[in-house]
C-alpha positions as a LaTeX table, in Angstrom:
\begin{tabular}{lrrr}
\hline
Residue & $x$ (\AA) & $y$ (\AA) & $z$ (\AA) \\
\hline
Met1 & $-12.72$ & 44.07 & 57.47 \\
Ser2 & $-10.11$ & 45.26 & 60.00 \\
Trp3 & $-12.75$ & 46.08 & 62.61 \\
Ala4 & $-14.31$ & 42.64 & 62.14 \\
Trp5 & $-10.89$ & 41.06 & 62.74 \\
Phe6 & $-10.42$ & 43.25 & 65.82 \\
His7 & $-13.73$ & 42.16 & 67.33 \\
Arg8 & $-13.01$ & 38.50 & 66.55 \\
Leu9 & $-9.68$ & 38.79 & 68.36 \\
Ala10 & $-11.46$ & 40.42 & 71.32 \\
Ser11 & $-13.69$ & 37.35 & 71.64 \\
Pro12 & $-12.66$ & 35.66 & 74.92 \\
Pro13 & $-12.41$ & 32.10 & 73.53 \\
Arg14 & $-10.37$ & 33.22 & 70.50 \\
Phe15 & $-8.06$ & 35.36 & 72.58 \\
Tyr16 & $-7.59$ & 32.63 & 75.18 \\
Ala17 & $-6.57$ & 30.12 & 72.51 \\
Leu18 & $-4.26$ & 32.56 & 70.69 \\
Ala19 & $-2.60$ & 33.67 & 73.93 \\
Gly20 & $-2.01$ & 30.05 & 74.89 \\
Arg21 & $-0.12$ & 29.48 & 71.64 \\
Leu22 & 1.96 & 32.65 & 72.00 \\
Val23 & 3.02 & 32.30 & 75.65 \\
Pro24 & 5.63 & 29.53 & 75.17 \\
Trp25 & 7.28 & 31.34 & 72.25 \\
Leu26 & 7.35 & 34.67 & 74.06 \\
Gly27 & 8.71 & 33.04 & 77.20 \\
Ala28 & 11.46 & 31.19 & 75.34 \\
Ala29 & 12.53 & 34.29 & 73.39 \\
Ala30 & 12.48 & 36.45 & 76.52 \\
Gly31 & 14.52 & 33.92 & 78.49 \\
Leu32 & 17.15 & 33.69 & 75.77 \\
Leu33 & 17.52 & 37.45 & 75.27 \\
Leu34 & 17.56 & 38.21 & 79.00 \\
Ala35 & 20.05 & 35.44 & 79.79 \\
Val36 & 22.49 & 36.52 & 77.09 \\
Gly37 & 21.99 & 40.26 & 77.60 \\
Thr38 & 22.27 & 40.32 & 81.39 \\
Val39 & 25.28 & 37.99 & 81.56 \\
Trp40 & 27.01 & 39.96 & 78.80 \\
Gly41 & 26.21 & 43.31 & 80.39 \\
Leu42 & 26.82 & 42.46 & 84.04 \\
Val43 & 29.90 & 40.28 & 83.55 \\
Phe44 & 31.65 & 40.82 & 80.22 \\
Ala45 & 30.85 & 44.39 & 79.13 \\
Pro46 & 33.67 & 46.85 & 79.88 \\
Pro47 & 33.27 & 49.39 & 82.72 \\
Asp48 & 32.53 & 53.01 & 81.89 \\
Tyr49 & 35.52 & 55.35 & 81.93 \\
Gln50 & 33.71 & 57.72 & 84.34 \\
Gln51 & 31.15 & 55.58 & 86.21 \\
Gly52 & 33.19 & 52.40 & 86.42 \\
Asp53 & 31.34 & 49.17 & 87.15 \\
Ser54 & 28.28 & 51.00 & 88.48 \\
Val55 & 27.21 & 51.51 & 84.86 \\
Arg56 & 26.30 & 47.81 & 84.71 \\
Ile57 & 23.08 & 48.44 & 86.63 \\
Leu58 & 21.81 & 50.32 & 83.56 \\
Tyr59 & 21.36 & 46.99 & 81.75 \\
Ile60 & 18.47 & 46.38 & 84.15 \\
His61 & 17.49 & 49.97 & 84.96 \\
Val62 & 17.01 & 51.24 & 81.41 \\
Pro63 & 14.76 & 48.39 & 80.16 \\
Ala64 & 12.70 & 48.52 & 83.37 \\
Ala65 & 12.20 & 52.29 & 83.07 \\
Met66 & 11.27 & 52.05 & 79.39 \\
Leu67 & 8.82 & 49.23 & 80.02 \\
Ala68 & 7.26 & 51.03 & 82.99 \\
Gln69 & 6.37 & 53.98 & 80.76 \\
Ser70 & 5.24 & 51.84 & 77.80 \\
Cys71 & 3.04 & 49.77 & 80.07 \\
Tyr72 & 1.20 & 52.86 & 81.32 \\
Val73 & 0.60 & 53.96 & 77.72 \\
Leu74 & $-0.92$ & 50.50 & 77.18 \\
Leu75 & $-3.16$ & 51.10 & 80.20 \\
Ala76 & $-4.37$ & 54.38 & 78.68 \\
Val77 & $-5.04$ & 52.78 & 75.28 \\
Ala78 & $-6.92$ & 49.92 & 76.95 \\
Gly79 & $-8.86$ & 52.49 & 78.97 \\
Val80 & $-9.96$ & 54.31 & 75.80 \\
Ile81 & $-11.02$ & 51.03 & 74.15 \\
Ser82 & $-12.89$ & 50.00 & 77.29 \\
Leu83 & $-14.76$ & 53.30 & 77.58 \\
Val84 & $-15.52$ & 53.90 & 73.89 \\
Trp85 & $-16.10$ & 50.41 & 72.48 \\
Lys86 & $-17.08$ & 48.64 & 75.73 \\
Ile87 & $-14.75$ & 45.73 & 74.99 \\
Lys88 & $-14.32$ & 43.76 & 78.20 \\
Leu89 & $-11.00$ & 42.31 & 77.08 \\
Ala90 & $-9.53$ & 45.84 & 77.24 \\
Asp91 & $-10.52$ & 46.12 & 80.89 \\
Ile92 & $-8.93$ & 42.74 & 81.55 \\
Ala93 & $-5.72$ & 43.90 & 79.86 \\
Leu94 & $-5.70$ & 47.07 & 81.98 \\
His95 & $-6.39$ & 45.11 & 85.16 \\
Cys96 & $-3.65$ & 42.55 & 84.45 \\
Ala97 & $-0.99$ & 44.97 & 83.14 \\
Ala98 & $-1.12$ & 47.42 & 86.05 \\
Pro99 & 0.70 & 45.21 & 88.63 \\
Ile100 & 3.40 & 44.36 & 86.07 \\
Gly101 & 3.90 & 48.04 & 85.28 \\
Ala102 & 4.05 & 48.88 & 88.98 \\
Ser103 & 6.72 & 46.20 & 89.48 \\
Met104 & 8.79 & 47.58 & 86.59 \\
Thr105 & 8.48 & 51.11 & 87.97 \\
Ala106 & 9.60 & 49.95 & 91.41 \\
Leu107 & 12.51 & 48.07 & 89.83 \\
Ala108 & 13.52 & 51.18 & 87.88 \\
Leu109 & 13.45 & 53.30 & 91.04 \\
Ile110 & 15.41 & 50.76 & 93.09 \\
Thr111 & 18.10 & 50.20 & 90.44 \\
Gly112 & 18.26 & 53.96 & 89.88 \\
Ala113 & 18.94 & 54.44 & 93.56 \\
Ile114 & 21.68 & 51.81 & 93.45 \\
Trp115 & 23.25 & 53.64 & 90.49 \\
Gly116 & 22.72 & 57.07 & 92.05 \\
Lys117 & 24.54 & 56.36 & 95.31 \\
Pro118 & 28.07 & 56.05 & 93.80 \\
Thr119 & 27.31 & 58.53 & 91.00 \\
Trp120 & 25.54 & 61.34 & 92.88 \\
Gly121 & 26.50 & 60.43 & 96.45 \\
Ala122 & 22.85 & 59.92 & 97.48 \\
Trp123 & 20.25 & 57.19 & 97.17 \\
Trp124 & 17.54 & 59.70 & 96.27 \\
Val125 & 17.32 & 63.29 & 95.06 \\
Trp126 & 14.21 & 65.25 & 94.14 \\
Asp127 & 15.22 & 65.29 & 90.51 \\
Ala128 & 12.51 & 65.91 & 87.86 \\
Arg129 & 12.97 & 62.47 & 86.27 \\
Leu130 & 12.98 & 60.63 & 89.59 \\
Thr131 & 10.01 & 62.56 & 90.95 \\
Ser132 & 7.90 & 61.94 & 87.83 \\
Met133 & 8.80 & 58.23 & 87.98 \\
Leu134 & 7.67 & 58.16 & 91.61 \\
Ile135 & 4.39 & 59.75 & 90.50 \\
Leu136 & 4.08 & 56.99 & 87.91 \\
Leu137 & 4.35 & 54.40 & 90.69 \\
Phe138 & 1.58 & 56.20 & 92.60 \\
Leu139 & $-0.59$ & 56.21 & 89.45 \\
Tyr140 & $-0.12$ & 52.47 & 89.06 \\
Ala141 & $-0.99$ & 52.01 & 92.73 \\
Gly142 & $-4.11$ & 54.12 & 92.22 \\
Val143 & $-5.29$ & 52.01 & 89.29 \\
Ile144 & $-4.71$ & 48.80 & 91.26 \\
Ala145 & $-6.43$ & 50.18 & 94.37 \\
Leu146 & $-9.47$ & 51.39 & 92.42 \\
Gly147 & $-9.86$ & 48.02 & 90.77 \\
Gln148 & $-9.86$ & 46.29 & 94.15 \\
Ala149 & $-11.90$ & 48.84 & 96.12 \\
Ile150 & $-14.93$ & 49.08 & 93.82 \\
Ser151 & $-17.00$ & 45.92 & 93.99 \\
Asn152 & $-19.06$ & 46.59 & 90.86 \\
Arg153 & $-16.94$ & 45.45 & 87.90 \\
Asp154 & $-18.36$ & 47.94 & 85.40 \\
Ser155 & $-17.87$ & 50.87 & 87.77 \\
Ala156 & $-14.36$ & 49.72 & 88.62 \\
Ala157 & $-13.51$ & 49.37 & 84.93 \\
Lys158 & $-14.72$ & 52.90 & 84.20 \\
Ala159 & $-12.84$ & 54.43 & 87.15 \\
Cys160 & $-9.60$ & 52.63 & 86.28 \\
Ala161 & $-9.90$ & 53.61 & 82.63 \\
Ile162 & $-10.39$ & 57.29 & 83.47 \\
Leu163 & $-7.41$ & 57.33 & 85.85 \\
Ala164 & $-5.23$ & 55.56 & 83.27 \\
Ile165 & $-6.18$ & 58.06 & 80.56 \\
Val166 & $-5.69$ & 61.12 & 82.77 \\
Gly167 & $-2.43$ & 59.82 & 84.23 \\
Val168 & $-0.81$ & 59.17 & 80.85 \\
Val169 & 0.10 & 62.88 & 80.69 \\
Asn170 & 2.88 & 61.98 & 83.14 \\
Val171 & 4.66 & 59.78 & 80.56 \\
Pro172 & 5.89 & 62.61 & 78.29 \\
Ile173 & 6.89 & 64.52 & 81.43 \\
Ile174 & 9.11 & 61.59 & 82.41 \\
Lys175 & 10.60 & 61.35 & 78.93 \\
Tyr176 & 11.36 & 65.04 & 78.40 \\
Ser177 & 12.02 & 66.13 & 81.99 \\
Val178 & 15.79 & 66.07 & 81.41 \\
Val179 & 15.28 & 68.50 & 78.51 \\
Trp180 & 12.65 & 70.80 & 80.01 \\
Trp181 & 14.28 & 71.32 & 83.41 \\
Ser182 & 17.74 & 71.45 & 84.93 \\
Thr183 & 18.19 & 67.92 & 86.18 \\
Leu184 & 20.88 & 65.64 & 87.59 \\
His185 & 19.62 & 62.71 & 85.56 \\
Gln186 & 21.64 & 62.15 & 82.41 \\
Gly187 & 20.01 & 62.26 & 78.99 \\
Ala188 & 19.41 & 59.23 & 76.82 \\
Thr189 & 22.57 & 57.53 & 75.60 \\
Phe190 & 20.69 & 54.88 & 73.60 \\
Thr191 & 17.82 & 55.64 & 71.21 \\
Leu192 & 16.34 & 53.96 & 68.15 \\
Thr193 & 16.84 & 57.00 & 65.91 \\
Ala194 & 20.40 & 58.11 & 66.69 \\
Lys195 & 23.83 & 56.52 & 66.77 \\
Pro196 & 24.58 & 55.21 & 70.28 \\
Ala197 & 26.84 & 57.42 & 72.40 \\
Met198 & 28.61 & 54.35 & 73.79 \\
Pro199 & 30.84 & 51.69 & 72.16 \\
Ala200 & 29.21 & 48.62 & 70.62 \\
Glu201 & 30.46 & 46.26 & 73.33 \\
Met202 & 28.47 & 48.33 & 75.84 \\
Trp203 & 25.23 & 49.02 & 73.95 \\
Leu204 & 24.80 & 45.59 & 72.35 \\
Pro205 & 23.88 & 43.90 & 75.67 \\
Leu206 & 21.33 & 46.68 & 76.21 \\
Ala207 & 19.94 & 45.99 & 72.74 \\
Leu208 & 19.23 & 42.46 & 73.98 \\
Thr209 & 17.84 & 43.19 & 77.43 \\
Val210 & 15.37 & 45.85 & 76.20 \\
Pro211 & 13.44 & 43.52 & 73.84 \\
Gly212 & 13.91 & 40.75 & 76.40 \\
Phe213 & 12.04 & 42.80 & 78.99 \\
Tyr214 & 9.25 & 43.59 & 76.53 \\
Leu215 & 8.86 & 39.95 & 75.51 \\
Phe216 & 8.83 & 38.97 & 79.20 \\
Phe217 & 6.11 & 41.56 & 79.77 \\
Gly218 & 4.06 & 40.17 & 76.87 \\
Cys219 & 4.42 & 36.61 & 78.17 \\
Val220 & 3.41 & 37.47 & 81.75 \\
Leu221 & 0.56 & 39.72 & 80.59 \\
Leu222 & $-0.95$ & 37.02 & 78.39 \\
Met223 & $-0.65$ & 34.46 & 81.20 \\
Arg224 & $-2.39$ & 36.80 & 83.64 \\
Met225 & $-5.09$ & 37.65 & 81.10 \\
Arg226 & $-5.80$ & 33.97 & 80.44 \\
Thr227 & $-6.19$ & 33.35 & 84.17 \\
Glu228 & $-8.43$ & 36.41 & 84.60 \\
Leu229 & $-10.55$ & 35.38 & 81.61 \\
Leu230 & $-11.20$ & 32.00 & 83.18 \\
Arg231 & $-12.07$ & 33.64 & 86.48 \\
Arg232 & $-14.58$ & 36.03 & 84.91 \\
Glu233 & $-15.98$ & 33.62 & 82.34 \\
Gly234 & $-15.92$ & 30.57 & 84.60 \\
Arg235 & $-19.60$ & 29.76 & 84.08 \\
Ser236 & $-19.42$ & 29.84 & 80.29 \\
Gln237 & $-19.14$ & 26.63 & 78.32 \\
Trp238 & $-15.85$ & 27.52 & 76.63 \\
Ala239 & $-14.20$ & 28.34 & 79.98 \\
Gln240 & $-15.34$ & 25.10 & 81.57 \\
Thr241 & $-14.05$ & 23.19 & 78.55 \\
Ala242 & $-10.70$ & 24.99 & 78.78 \\
Leu243 & $-10.44$ & 24.18 & 82.50 \\
Arg244 & $-11.18$ & 20.49 & 81.88 \\
Met245 & $-8.55$ & 20.37 & 79.14 \\
Ala246 & $-5.98$ & 22.02 & 81.42 \\
Leu247 & $-6.73$ & 19.55 & 84.24 \\
Asp248 & $-6.54$ & 16.59 & 81.86 \\
Ser249 & $-3.20$ & 17.87 & 80.54 \\
Arg250 & $-1.78$ & 18.08 & 84.07 \\
Arg251 & $-2.94$ & 14.59 & 84.91 \\
Thr252 & $-1.24$ & 13.09 & 81.86 \\
Gln253 & 2.11 & 14.80 & 82.58 \\
\hline
\end{tabular}
């Protein structure tokens, strides 16, 4: 029964319709959480007793870094589904998620550099956490480049899936690098399983921006997947019907 439900969800017309219903709700929830969390964290949260106001960048840096790693795990899972069960929707998810993950990785690296300059006295150091995050950005770039360089869609899907699966080994390295090696990067101060190491007025904004980033990711991913579905399935009857409905909706607005 569960597998039948899974294959029904993977049907392009069903997924397109479901994603269309979810996008507005995800977008509204993400906008609310990000607006409240970022304003609270960047303006009203107290400064850190050691890092001062530079700690405020963590309200953007931490969610971006978490999402960058989670997104690559999604790529690997989609790669497995694409290779084993030959579900085309998995390849579409991988193709559409990779640029978002690359953007989040770049944002994490940039905000980390902004935080590192006043904290460490340098924009960049060859720290284990930073280096493994840079490798993650290269992996994302590799997946994107493979998808664009190989003209045959099936061959491109297979190559991207293999790279995503192989590259996922870097994610636990990122997570545990501060434990395995001597590193400048501080350990986690906010986890789901332990009491936060910071006062509530500092971690509560982070508790809003983290799910806000994930909901934003879900919203953008579904929007990109809907567009890619129409591009690939443009000759099918359901896609042409969906396009006509979208054009009619725009004309009536």
